[in-house]
mmCIF file with all atom_site columns, C-alpha atoms in Angstrom:
data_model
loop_
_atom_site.group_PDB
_atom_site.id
_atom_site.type_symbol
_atom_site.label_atom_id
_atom_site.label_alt_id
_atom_site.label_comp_id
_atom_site.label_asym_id
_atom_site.label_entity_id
_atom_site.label_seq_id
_atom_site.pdbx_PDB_ins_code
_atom_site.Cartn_x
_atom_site.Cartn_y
_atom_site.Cartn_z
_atom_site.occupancy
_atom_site.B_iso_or_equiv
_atom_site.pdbx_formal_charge
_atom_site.auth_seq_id
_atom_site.auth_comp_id
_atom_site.auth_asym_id
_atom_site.auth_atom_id
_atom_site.pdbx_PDB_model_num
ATOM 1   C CA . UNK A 1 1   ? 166.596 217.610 -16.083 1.00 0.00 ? 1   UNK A CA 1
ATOM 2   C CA . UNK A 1 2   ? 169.163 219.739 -17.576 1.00 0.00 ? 2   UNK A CA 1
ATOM 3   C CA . UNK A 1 3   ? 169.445 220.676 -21.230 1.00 0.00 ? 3   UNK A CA 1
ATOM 4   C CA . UNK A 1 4   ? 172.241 218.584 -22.993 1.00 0.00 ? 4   UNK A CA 1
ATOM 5   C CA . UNK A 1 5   ? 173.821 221.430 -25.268 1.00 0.00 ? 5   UNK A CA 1
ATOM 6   C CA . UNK A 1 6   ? 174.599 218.887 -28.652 1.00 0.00 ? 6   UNK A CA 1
ATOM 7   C CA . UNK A 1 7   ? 170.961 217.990 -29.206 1.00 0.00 ? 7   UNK A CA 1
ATOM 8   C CA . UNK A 1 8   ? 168.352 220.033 -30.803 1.00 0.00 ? 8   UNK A CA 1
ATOM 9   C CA . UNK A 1 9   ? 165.107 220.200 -29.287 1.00 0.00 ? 9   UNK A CA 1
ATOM 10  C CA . UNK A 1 10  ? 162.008 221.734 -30.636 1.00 0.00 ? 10  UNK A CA 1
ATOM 11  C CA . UNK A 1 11  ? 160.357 224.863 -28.730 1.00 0.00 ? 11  UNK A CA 1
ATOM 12  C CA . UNK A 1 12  ? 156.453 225.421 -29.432 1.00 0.00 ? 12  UNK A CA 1
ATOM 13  C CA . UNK A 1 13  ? 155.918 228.963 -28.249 1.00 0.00 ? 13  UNK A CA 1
ATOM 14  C CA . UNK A 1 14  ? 151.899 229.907 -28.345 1.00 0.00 ? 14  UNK A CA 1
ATOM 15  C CA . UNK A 1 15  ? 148.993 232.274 -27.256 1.00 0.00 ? 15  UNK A CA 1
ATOM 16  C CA . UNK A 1 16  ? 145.551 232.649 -27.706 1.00 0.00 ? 16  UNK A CA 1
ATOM 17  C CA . UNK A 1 17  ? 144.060 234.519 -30.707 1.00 0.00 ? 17  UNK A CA 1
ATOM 18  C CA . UNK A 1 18  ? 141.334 237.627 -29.562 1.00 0.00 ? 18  UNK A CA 1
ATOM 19  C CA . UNK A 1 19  ? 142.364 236.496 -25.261 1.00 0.00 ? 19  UNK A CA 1
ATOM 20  C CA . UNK A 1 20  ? 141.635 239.971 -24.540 1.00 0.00 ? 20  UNK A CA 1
ATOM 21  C CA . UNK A 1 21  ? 138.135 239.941 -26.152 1.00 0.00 ? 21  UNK A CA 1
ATOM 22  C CA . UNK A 1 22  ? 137.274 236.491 -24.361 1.00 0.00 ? 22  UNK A CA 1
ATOM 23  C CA . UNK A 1 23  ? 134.923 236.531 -21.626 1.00 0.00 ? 23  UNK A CA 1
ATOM 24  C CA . UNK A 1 24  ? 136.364 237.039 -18.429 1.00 0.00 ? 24  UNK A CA 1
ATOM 25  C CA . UNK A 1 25  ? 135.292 233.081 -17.265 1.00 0.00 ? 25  UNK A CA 1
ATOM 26  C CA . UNK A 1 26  ? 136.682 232.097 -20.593 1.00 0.00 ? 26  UNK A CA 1
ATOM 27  C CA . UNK A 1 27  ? 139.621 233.632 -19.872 1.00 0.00 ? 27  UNK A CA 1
ATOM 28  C CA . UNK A 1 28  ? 140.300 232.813 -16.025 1.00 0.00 ? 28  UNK A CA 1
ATOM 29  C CA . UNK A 1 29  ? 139.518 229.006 -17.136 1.00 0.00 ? 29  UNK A CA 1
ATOM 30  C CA . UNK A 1 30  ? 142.596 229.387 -20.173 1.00 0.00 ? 30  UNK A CA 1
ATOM 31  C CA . UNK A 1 31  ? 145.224 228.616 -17.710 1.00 0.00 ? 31  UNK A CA 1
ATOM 32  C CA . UNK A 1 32  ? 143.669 225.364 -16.293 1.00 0.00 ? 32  UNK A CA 1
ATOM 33  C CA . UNK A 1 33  ? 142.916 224.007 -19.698 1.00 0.00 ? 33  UNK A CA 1
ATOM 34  C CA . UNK A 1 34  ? 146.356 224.938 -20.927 1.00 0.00 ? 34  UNK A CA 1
ATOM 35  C CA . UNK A 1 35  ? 147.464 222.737 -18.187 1.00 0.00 ? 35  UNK A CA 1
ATOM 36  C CA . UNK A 1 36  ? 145.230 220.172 -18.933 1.00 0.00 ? 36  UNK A CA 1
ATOM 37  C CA . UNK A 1 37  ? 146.103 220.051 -22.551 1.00 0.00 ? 37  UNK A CA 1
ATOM 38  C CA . UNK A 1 38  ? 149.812 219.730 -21.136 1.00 0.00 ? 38  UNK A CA 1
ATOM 39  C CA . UNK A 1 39  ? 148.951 216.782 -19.288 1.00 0.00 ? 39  UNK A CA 1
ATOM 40  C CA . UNK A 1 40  ? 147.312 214.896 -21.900 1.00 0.00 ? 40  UNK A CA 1
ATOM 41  C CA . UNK A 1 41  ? 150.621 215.745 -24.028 1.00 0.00 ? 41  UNK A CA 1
ATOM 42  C CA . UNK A 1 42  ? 152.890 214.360 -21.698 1.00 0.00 ? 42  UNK A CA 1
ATOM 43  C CA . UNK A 1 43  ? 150.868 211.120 -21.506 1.00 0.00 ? 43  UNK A CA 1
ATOM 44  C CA . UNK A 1 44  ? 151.089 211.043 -25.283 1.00 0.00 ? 44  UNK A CA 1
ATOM 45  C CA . UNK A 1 45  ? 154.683 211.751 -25.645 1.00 0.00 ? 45  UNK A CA 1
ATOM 46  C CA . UNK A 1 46  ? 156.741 210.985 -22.307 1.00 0.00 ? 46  UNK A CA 1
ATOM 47  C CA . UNK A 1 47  ? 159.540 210.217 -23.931 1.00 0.00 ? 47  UNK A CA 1
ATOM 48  C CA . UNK A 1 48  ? 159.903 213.607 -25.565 1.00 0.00 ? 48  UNK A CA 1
ATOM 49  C CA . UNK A 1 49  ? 158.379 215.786 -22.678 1.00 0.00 ? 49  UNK A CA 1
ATOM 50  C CA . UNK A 1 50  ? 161.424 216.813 -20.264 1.00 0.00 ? 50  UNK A CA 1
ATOM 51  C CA . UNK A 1 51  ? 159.657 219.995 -18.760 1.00 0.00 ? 51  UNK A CA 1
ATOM 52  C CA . UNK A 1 52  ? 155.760 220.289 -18.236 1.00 0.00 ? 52  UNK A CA 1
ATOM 53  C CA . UNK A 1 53  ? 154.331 222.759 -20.543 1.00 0.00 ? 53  UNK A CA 1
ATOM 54  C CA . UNK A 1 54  ? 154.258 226.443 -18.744 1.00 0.00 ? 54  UNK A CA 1
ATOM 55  C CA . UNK A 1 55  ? 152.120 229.434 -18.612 1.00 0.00 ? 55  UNK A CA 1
ATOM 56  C CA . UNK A 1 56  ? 153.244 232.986 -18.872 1.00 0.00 ? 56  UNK A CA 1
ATOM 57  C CA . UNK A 1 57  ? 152.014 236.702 -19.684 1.00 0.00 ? 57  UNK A CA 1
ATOM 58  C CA . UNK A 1 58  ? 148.345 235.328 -19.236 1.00 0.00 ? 58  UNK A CA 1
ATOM 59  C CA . UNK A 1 59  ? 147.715 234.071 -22.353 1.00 0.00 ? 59  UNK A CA 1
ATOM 60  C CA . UNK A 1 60  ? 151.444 233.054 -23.474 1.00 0.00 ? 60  UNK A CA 1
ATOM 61  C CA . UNK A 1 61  ? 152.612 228.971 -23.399 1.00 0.00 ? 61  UNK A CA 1
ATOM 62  C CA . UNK A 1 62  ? 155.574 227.312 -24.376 1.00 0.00 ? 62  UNK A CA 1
ATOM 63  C CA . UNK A 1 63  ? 156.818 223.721 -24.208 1.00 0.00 ? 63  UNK A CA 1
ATOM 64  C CA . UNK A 1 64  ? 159.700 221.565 -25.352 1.00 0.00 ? 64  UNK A CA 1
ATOM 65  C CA . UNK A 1 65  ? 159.866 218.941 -27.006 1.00 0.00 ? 65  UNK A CA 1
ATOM 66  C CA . UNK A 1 66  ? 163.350 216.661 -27.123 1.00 0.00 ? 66  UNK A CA 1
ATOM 67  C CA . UNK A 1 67  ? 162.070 215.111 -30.490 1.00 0.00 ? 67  UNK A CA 1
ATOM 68  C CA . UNK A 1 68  ? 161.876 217.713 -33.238 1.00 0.00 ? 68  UNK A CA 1
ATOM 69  C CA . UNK A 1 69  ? 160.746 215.139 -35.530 1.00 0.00 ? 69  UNK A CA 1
ATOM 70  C CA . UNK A 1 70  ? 157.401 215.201 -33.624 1.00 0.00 ? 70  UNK A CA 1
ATOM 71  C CA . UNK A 1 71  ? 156.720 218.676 -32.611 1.00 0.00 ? 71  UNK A CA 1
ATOM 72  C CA . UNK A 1 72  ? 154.183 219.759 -35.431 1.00 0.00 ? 72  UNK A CA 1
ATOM 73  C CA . UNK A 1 73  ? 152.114 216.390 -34.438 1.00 0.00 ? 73  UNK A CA 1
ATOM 74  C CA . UNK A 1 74  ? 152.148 217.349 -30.985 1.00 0.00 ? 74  UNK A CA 1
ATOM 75  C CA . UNK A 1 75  ? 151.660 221.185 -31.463 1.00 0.00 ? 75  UNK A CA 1
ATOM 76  C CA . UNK A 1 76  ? 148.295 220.048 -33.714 1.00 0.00 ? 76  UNK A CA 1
ATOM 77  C CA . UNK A 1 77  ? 147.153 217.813 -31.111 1.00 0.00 ? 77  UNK A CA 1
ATOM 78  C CA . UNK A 1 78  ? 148.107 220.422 -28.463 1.00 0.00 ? 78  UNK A CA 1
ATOM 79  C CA . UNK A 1 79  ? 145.836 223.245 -30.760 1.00 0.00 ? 79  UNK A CA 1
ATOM 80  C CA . UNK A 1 80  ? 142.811 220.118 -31.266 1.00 0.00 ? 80  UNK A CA 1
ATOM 81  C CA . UNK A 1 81  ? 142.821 219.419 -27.360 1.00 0.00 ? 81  UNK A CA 1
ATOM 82  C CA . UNK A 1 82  ? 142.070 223.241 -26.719 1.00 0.00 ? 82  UNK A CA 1
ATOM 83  C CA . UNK A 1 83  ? 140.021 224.028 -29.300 1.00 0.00 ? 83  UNK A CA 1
ATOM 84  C CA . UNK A 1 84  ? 137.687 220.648 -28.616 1.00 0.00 ? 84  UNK A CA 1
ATOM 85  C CA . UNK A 1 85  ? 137.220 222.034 -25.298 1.00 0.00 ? 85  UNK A CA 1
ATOM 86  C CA . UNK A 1 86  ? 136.603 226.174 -25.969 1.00 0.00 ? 86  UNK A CA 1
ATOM 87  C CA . UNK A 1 87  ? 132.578 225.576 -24.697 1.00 0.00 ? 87  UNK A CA 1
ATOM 88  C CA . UNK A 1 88  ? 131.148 227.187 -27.142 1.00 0.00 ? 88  UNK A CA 1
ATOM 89  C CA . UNK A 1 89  ? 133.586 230.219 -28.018 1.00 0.00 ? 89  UNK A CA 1
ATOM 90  C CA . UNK A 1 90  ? 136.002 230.036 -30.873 1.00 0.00 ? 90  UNK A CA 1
ATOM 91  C CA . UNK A 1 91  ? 139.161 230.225 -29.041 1.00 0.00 ? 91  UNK A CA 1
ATOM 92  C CA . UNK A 1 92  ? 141.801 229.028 -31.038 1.00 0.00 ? 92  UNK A CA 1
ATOM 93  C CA . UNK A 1 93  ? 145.881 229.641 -31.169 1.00 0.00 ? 93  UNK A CA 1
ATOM 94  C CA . UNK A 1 94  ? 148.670 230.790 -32.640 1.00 0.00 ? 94  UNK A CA 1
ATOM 95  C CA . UNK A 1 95  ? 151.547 228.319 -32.031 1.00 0.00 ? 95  UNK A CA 1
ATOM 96  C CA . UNK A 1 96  ? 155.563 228.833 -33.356 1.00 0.00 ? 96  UNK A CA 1
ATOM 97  C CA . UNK A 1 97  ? 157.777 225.810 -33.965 1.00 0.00 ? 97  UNK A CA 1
ATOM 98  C CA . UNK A 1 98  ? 161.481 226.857 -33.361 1.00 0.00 ? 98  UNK A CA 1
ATOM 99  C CA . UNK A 1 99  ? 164.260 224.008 -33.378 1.00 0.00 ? 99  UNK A CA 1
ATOM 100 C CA . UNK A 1 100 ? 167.688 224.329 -32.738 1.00 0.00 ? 100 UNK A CA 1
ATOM 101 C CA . UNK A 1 101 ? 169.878 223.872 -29.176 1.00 0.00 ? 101 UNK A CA 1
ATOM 102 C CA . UNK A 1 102 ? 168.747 225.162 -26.121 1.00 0.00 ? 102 UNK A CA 1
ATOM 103 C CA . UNK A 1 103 ? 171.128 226.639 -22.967 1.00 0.00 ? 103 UNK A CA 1
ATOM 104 C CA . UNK A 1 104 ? 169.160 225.966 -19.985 1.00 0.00 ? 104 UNK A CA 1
ATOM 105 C CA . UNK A 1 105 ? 165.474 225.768 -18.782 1.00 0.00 ? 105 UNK A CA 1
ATOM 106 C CA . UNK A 1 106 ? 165.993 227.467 -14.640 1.00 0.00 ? 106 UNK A CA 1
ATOM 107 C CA . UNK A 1 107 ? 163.623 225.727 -12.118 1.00 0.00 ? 107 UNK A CA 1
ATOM 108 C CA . UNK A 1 108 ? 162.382 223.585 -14.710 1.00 0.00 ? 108 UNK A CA 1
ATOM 109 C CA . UNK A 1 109 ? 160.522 226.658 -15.767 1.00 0.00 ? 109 UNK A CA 1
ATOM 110 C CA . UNK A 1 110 ? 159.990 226.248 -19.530 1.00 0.00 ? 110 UNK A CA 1
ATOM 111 C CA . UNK A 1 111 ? 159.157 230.249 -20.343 1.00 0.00 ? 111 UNK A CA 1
ATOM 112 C CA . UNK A 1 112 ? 162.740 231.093 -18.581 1.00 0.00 ? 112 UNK A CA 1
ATOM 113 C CA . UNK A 1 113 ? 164.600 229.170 -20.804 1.00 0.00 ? 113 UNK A CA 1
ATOM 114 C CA . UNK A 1 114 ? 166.875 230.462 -23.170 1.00 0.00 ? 114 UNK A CA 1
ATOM 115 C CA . UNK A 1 115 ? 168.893 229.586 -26.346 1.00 0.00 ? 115 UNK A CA 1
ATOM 116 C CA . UNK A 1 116 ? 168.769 229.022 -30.103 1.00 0.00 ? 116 UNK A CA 1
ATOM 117 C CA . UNK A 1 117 ? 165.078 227.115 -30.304 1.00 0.00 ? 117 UNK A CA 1
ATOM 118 C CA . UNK A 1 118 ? 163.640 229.605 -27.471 1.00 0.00 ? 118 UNK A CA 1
ATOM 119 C CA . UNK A 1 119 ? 164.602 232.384 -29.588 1.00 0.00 ? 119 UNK A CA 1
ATOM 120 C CA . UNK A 1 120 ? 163.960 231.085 -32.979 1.00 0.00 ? 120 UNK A CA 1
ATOM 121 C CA . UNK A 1 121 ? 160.309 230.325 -31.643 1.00 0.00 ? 121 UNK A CA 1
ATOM 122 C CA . UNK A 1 122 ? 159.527 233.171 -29.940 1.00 0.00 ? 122 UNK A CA 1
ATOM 123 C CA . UNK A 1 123 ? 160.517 235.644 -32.169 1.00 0.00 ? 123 UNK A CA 1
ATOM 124 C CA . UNK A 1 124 ? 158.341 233.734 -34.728 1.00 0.00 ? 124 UNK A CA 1
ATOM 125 C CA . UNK A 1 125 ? 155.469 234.120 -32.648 1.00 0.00 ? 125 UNK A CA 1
ATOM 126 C CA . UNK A 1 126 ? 155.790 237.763 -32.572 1.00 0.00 ? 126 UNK A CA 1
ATOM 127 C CA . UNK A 1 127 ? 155.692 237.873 -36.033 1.00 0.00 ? 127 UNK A CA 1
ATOM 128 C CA . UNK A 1 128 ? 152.925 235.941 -36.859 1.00 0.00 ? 128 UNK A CA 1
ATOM 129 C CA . UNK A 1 129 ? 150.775 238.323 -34.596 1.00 0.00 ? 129 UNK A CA 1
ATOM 130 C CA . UNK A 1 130 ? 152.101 241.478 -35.664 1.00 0.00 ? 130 UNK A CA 1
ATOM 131 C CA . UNK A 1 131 ? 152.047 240.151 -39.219 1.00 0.00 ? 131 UNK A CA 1
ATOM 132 C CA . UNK A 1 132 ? 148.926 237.851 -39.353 1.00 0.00 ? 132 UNK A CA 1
ATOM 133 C CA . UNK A 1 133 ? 151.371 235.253 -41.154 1.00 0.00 ? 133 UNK A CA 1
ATOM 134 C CA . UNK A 1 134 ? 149.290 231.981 -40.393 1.00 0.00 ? 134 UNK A CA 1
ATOM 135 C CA . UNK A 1 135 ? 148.388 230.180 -37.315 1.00 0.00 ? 135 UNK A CA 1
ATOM 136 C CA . UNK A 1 136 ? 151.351 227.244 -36.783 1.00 0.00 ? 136 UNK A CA 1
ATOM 137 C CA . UNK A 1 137 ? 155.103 228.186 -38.814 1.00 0.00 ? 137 UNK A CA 1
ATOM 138 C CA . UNK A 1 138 ? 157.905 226.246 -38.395 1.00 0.00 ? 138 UNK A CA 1
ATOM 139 C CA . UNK A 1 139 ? 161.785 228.028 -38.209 1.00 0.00 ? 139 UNK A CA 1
ATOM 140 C CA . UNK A 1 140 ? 165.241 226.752 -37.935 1.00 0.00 ? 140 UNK A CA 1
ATOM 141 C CA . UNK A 1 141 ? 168.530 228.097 -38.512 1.00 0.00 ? 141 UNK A CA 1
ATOM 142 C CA . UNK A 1 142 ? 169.313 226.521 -42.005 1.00 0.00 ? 142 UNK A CA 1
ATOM 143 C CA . UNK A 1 143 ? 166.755 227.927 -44.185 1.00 0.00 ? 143 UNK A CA 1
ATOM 144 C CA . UNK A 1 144 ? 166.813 225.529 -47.075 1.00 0.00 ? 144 UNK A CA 1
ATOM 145 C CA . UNK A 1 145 ? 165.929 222.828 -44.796 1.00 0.00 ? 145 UNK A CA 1
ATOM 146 C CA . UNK A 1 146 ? 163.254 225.132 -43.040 1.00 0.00 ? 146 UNK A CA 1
ATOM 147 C CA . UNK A 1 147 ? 161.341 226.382 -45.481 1.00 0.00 ? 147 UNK A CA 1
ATOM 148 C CA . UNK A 1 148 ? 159.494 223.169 -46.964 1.00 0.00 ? 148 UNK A CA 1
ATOM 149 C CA . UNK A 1 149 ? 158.777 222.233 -42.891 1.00 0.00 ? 149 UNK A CA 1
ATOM 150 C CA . UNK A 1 150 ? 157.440 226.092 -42.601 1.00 0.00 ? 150 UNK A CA 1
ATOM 151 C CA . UNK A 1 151 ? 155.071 225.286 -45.954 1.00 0.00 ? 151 UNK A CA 1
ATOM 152 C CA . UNK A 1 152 ? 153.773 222.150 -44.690 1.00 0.00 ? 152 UNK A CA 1
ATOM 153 C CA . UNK A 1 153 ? 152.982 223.649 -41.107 1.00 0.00 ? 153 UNK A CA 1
ATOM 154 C CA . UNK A 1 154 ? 151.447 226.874 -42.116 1.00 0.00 ? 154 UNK A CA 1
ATOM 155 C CA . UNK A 1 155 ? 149.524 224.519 -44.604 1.00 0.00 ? 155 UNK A CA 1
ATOM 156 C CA . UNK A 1 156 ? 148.349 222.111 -41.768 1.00 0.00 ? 156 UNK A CA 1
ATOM 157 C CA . UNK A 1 157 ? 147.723 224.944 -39.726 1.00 0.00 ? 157 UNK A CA 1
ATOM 158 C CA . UNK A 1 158 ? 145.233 227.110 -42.322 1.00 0.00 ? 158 UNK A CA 1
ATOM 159 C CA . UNK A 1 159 ? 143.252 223.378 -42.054 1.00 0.00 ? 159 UNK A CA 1
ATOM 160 C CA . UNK A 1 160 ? 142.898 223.749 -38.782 1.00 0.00 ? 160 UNK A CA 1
ATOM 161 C CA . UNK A 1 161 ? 141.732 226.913 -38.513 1.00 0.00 ? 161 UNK A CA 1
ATOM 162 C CA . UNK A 1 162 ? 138.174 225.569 -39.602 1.00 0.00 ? 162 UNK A CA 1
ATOM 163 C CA . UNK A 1 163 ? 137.613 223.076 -37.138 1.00 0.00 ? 163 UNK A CA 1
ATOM 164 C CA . UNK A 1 164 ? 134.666 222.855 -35.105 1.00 0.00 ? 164 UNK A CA 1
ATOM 165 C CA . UNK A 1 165 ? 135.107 221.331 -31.412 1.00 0.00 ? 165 UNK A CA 1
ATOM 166 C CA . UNK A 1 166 ? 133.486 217.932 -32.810 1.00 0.00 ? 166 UNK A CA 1
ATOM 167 C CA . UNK A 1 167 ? 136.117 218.242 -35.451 1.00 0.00 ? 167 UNK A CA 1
ATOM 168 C CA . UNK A 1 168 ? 139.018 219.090 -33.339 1.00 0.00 ? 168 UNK A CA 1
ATOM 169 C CA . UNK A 1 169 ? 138.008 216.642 -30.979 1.00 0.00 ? 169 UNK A CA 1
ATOM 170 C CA . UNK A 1 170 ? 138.020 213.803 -33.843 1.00 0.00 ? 170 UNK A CA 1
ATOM 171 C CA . UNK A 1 171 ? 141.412 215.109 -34.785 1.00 0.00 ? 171 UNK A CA 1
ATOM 172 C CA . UNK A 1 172 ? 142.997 214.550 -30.910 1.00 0.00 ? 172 UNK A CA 1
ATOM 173 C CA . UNK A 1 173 ? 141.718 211.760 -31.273 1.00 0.00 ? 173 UNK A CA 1
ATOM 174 C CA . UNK A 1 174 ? 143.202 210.546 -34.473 1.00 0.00 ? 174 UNK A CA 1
ATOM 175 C CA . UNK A 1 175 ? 146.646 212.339 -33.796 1.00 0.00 ? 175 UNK A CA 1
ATOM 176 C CA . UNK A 1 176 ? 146.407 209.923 -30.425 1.00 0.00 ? 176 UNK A CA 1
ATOM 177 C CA . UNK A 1 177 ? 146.250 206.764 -33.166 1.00 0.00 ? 177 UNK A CA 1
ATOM 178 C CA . UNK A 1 178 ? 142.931 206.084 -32.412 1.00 0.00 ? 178 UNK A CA 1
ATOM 179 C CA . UNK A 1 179 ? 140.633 204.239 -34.620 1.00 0.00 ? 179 UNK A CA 1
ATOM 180 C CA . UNK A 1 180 ? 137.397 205.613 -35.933 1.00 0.00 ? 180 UNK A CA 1
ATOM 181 C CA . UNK A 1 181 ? 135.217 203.373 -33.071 1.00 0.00 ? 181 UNK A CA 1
ATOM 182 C CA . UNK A 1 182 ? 137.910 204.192 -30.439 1.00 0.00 ? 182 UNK A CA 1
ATOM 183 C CA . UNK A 1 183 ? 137.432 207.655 -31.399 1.00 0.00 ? 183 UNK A CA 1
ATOM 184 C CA . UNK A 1 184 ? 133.342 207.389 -31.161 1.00 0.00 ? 184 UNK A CA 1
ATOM 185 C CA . UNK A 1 185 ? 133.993 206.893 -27.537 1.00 0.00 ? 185 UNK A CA 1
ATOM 186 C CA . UNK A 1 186 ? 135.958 210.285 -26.562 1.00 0.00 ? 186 UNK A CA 1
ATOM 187 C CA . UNK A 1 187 ? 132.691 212.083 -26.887 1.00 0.00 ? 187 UNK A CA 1
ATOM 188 C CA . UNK A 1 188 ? 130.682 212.683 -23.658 1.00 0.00 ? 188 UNK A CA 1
ATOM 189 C CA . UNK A 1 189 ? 127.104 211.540 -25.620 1.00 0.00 ? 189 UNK A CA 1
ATOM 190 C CA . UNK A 1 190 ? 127.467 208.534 -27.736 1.00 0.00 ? 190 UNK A CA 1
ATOM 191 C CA . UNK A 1 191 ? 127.861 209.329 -31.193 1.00 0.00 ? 191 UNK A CA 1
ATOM 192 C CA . UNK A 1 192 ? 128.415 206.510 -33.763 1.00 0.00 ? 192 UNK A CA 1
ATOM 193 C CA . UNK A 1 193 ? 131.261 205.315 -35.417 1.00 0.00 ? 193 UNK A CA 1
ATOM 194 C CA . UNK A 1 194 ? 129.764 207.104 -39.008 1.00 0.00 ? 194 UNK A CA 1
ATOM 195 C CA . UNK A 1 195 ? 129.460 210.028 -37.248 1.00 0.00 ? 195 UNK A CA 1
ATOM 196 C CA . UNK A 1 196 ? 133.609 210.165 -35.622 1.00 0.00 ? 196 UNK A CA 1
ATOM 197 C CA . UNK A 1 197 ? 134.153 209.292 -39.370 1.00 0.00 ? 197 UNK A CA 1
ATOM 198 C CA . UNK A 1 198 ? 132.428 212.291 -40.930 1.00 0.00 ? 198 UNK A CA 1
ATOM 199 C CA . UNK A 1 199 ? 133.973 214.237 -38.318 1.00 0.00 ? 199 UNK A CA 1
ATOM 200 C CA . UNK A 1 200 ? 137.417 213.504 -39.399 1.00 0.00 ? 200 UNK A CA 1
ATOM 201 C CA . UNK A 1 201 ? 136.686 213.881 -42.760 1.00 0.00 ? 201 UNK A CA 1
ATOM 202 C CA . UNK A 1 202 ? 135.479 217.293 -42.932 1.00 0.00 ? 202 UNK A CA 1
ATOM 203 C CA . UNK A 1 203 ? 138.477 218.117 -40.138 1.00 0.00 ? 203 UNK A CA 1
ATOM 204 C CA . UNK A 1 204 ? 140.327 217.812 -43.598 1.00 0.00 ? 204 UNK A CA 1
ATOM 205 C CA . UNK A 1 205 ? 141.728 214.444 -41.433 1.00 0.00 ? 205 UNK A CA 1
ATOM 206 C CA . UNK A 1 206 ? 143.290 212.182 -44.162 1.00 0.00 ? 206 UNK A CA 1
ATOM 207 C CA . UNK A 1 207 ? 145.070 215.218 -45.835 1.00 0.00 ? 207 UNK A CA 1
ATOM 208 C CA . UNK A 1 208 ? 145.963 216.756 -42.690 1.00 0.00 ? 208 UNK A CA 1
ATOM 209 C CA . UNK A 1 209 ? 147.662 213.250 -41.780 1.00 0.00 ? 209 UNK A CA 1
ATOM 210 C CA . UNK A 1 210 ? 149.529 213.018 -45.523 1.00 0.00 ? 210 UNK A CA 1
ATOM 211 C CA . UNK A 1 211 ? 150.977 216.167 -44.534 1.00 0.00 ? 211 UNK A CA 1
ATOM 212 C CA . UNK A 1 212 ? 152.417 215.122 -40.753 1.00 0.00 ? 212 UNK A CA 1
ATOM 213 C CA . UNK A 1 213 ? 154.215 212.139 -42.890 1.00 0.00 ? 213 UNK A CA 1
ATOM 214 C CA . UNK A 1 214 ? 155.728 214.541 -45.458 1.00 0.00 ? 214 UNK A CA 1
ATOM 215 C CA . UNK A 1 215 ? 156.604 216.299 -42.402 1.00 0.00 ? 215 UNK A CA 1
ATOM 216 C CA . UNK A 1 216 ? 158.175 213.678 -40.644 1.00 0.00 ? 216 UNK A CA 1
ATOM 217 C CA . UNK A 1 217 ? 159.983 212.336 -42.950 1.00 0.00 ? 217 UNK A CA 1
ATOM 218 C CA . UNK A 1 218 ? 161.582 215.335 -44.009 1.00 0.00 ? 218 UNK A CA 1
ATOM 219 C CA . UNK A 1 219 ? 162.559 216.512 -40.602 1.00 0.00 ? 219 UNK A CA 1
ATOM 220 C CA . UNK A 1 220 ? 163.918 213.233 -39.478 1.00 0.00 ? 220 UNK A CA 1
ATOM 221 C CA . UNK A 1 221 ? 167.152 213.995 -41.425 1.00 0.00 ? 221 UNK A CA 1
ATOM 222 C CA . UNK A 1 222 ? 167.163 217.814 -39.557 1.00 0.00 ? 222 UNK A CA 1
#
């Protein structure tokens, strides 16, 4: 598929907070769950999914989406898959929304692309690790319009950062649009449907969900 230069797409740049500190299984295994996490997105969002999500510099990701108006739902859910599945370590992430036009995206190879959004995002991403700036921002060109997106993501994103894997694994659920029973039923042990629901709420789920509407909303008229 080839980038259509008039429409803005959204580019979620990431990497893993403390990789290098990981143990080395932990670390080997990164790559496969990454890819795992990418096909779970894809099945959520195939509409907005042109190029798989792809690996690079170890512990480096990026993916695009071709619905901007989406891309902090599917960075979270992206962030809960991973984190709901770190086995006992707390690996977590460090993901940078960029929107704006892209140029191309060679071989279908996402972390080759170039243009506006790749930039935007990456750069971002570099600053939020030099800087320690939050785990998700959000940037686009027109500032005025990005700033109140970049609020509400680093906002969503400092939530987030408290999850347990029970929590984040209520919260893929729930950004899926699961119910609270349906949700009971992701986990390999039974757990009841009070205990999904106490899950959510202390994933900070109902404010957490506000906040993706907000979101939405505003960045529909990006």
């Amino acid at each position: 598929m080839r980038a259509d230069p008039k429409q803005k797409y959204a580019v979620v740049s990431g990497d893993f907070i403390g990789f290098s500190g990981l143990p080395a299984q932990i670390r080997e295994s990164s790559y496969h769950l990454v890819k795992q996490a990418g096909v779970e997105l894809t099945r959520l969002f195939p509409a907005a999914m042109p190029w798989e999500v792809d690996m690079f510099r170890g512990d480096g990701w990026q993916f695009v989406l071709a619905d901007p108006v989406i891309s902090l739902r599917a960075a979270l859910f992206f962030r809960a898959y991973l984190r709901a599945r770190a086995g006992g370590h707390a690996t977590d992430v460090r993901l940078a929304i960029g929107v704006g036009p892209i140029d191309y995206v060679p071989d279908n190879r996402v972390s080759a692309g170039d243009g506006t959004a790749f930039r935007l995002s990456g750069r971002l991403l570099d600053q939020m690790a030099k800087q320690k700036t939050g785990s998700m921002r959000f940037v686009m060109k027109d500032e005025k319009r990005s700033l109140p997106l970049d609020g509400i993501t680093l906002l969503i994103g400092a939530l987030a950062d408290n999850w347990t894997e029970r929590q984040a694994r209520a919260a893929a659920g729930a950004l899926q649009g699961l119910k609270t029973f349906q949700i009971a039923g992701l986990w390999p042990d039974k757990i009841t449907y009070q205990a999904a629901g106490k899950h959510l709420r202390r994933a900070r789920w109902p404010e957490i969900q506000t906040g993706l509407k907000i979101f939405e909303a505003a960045a529909s008229g990006s």
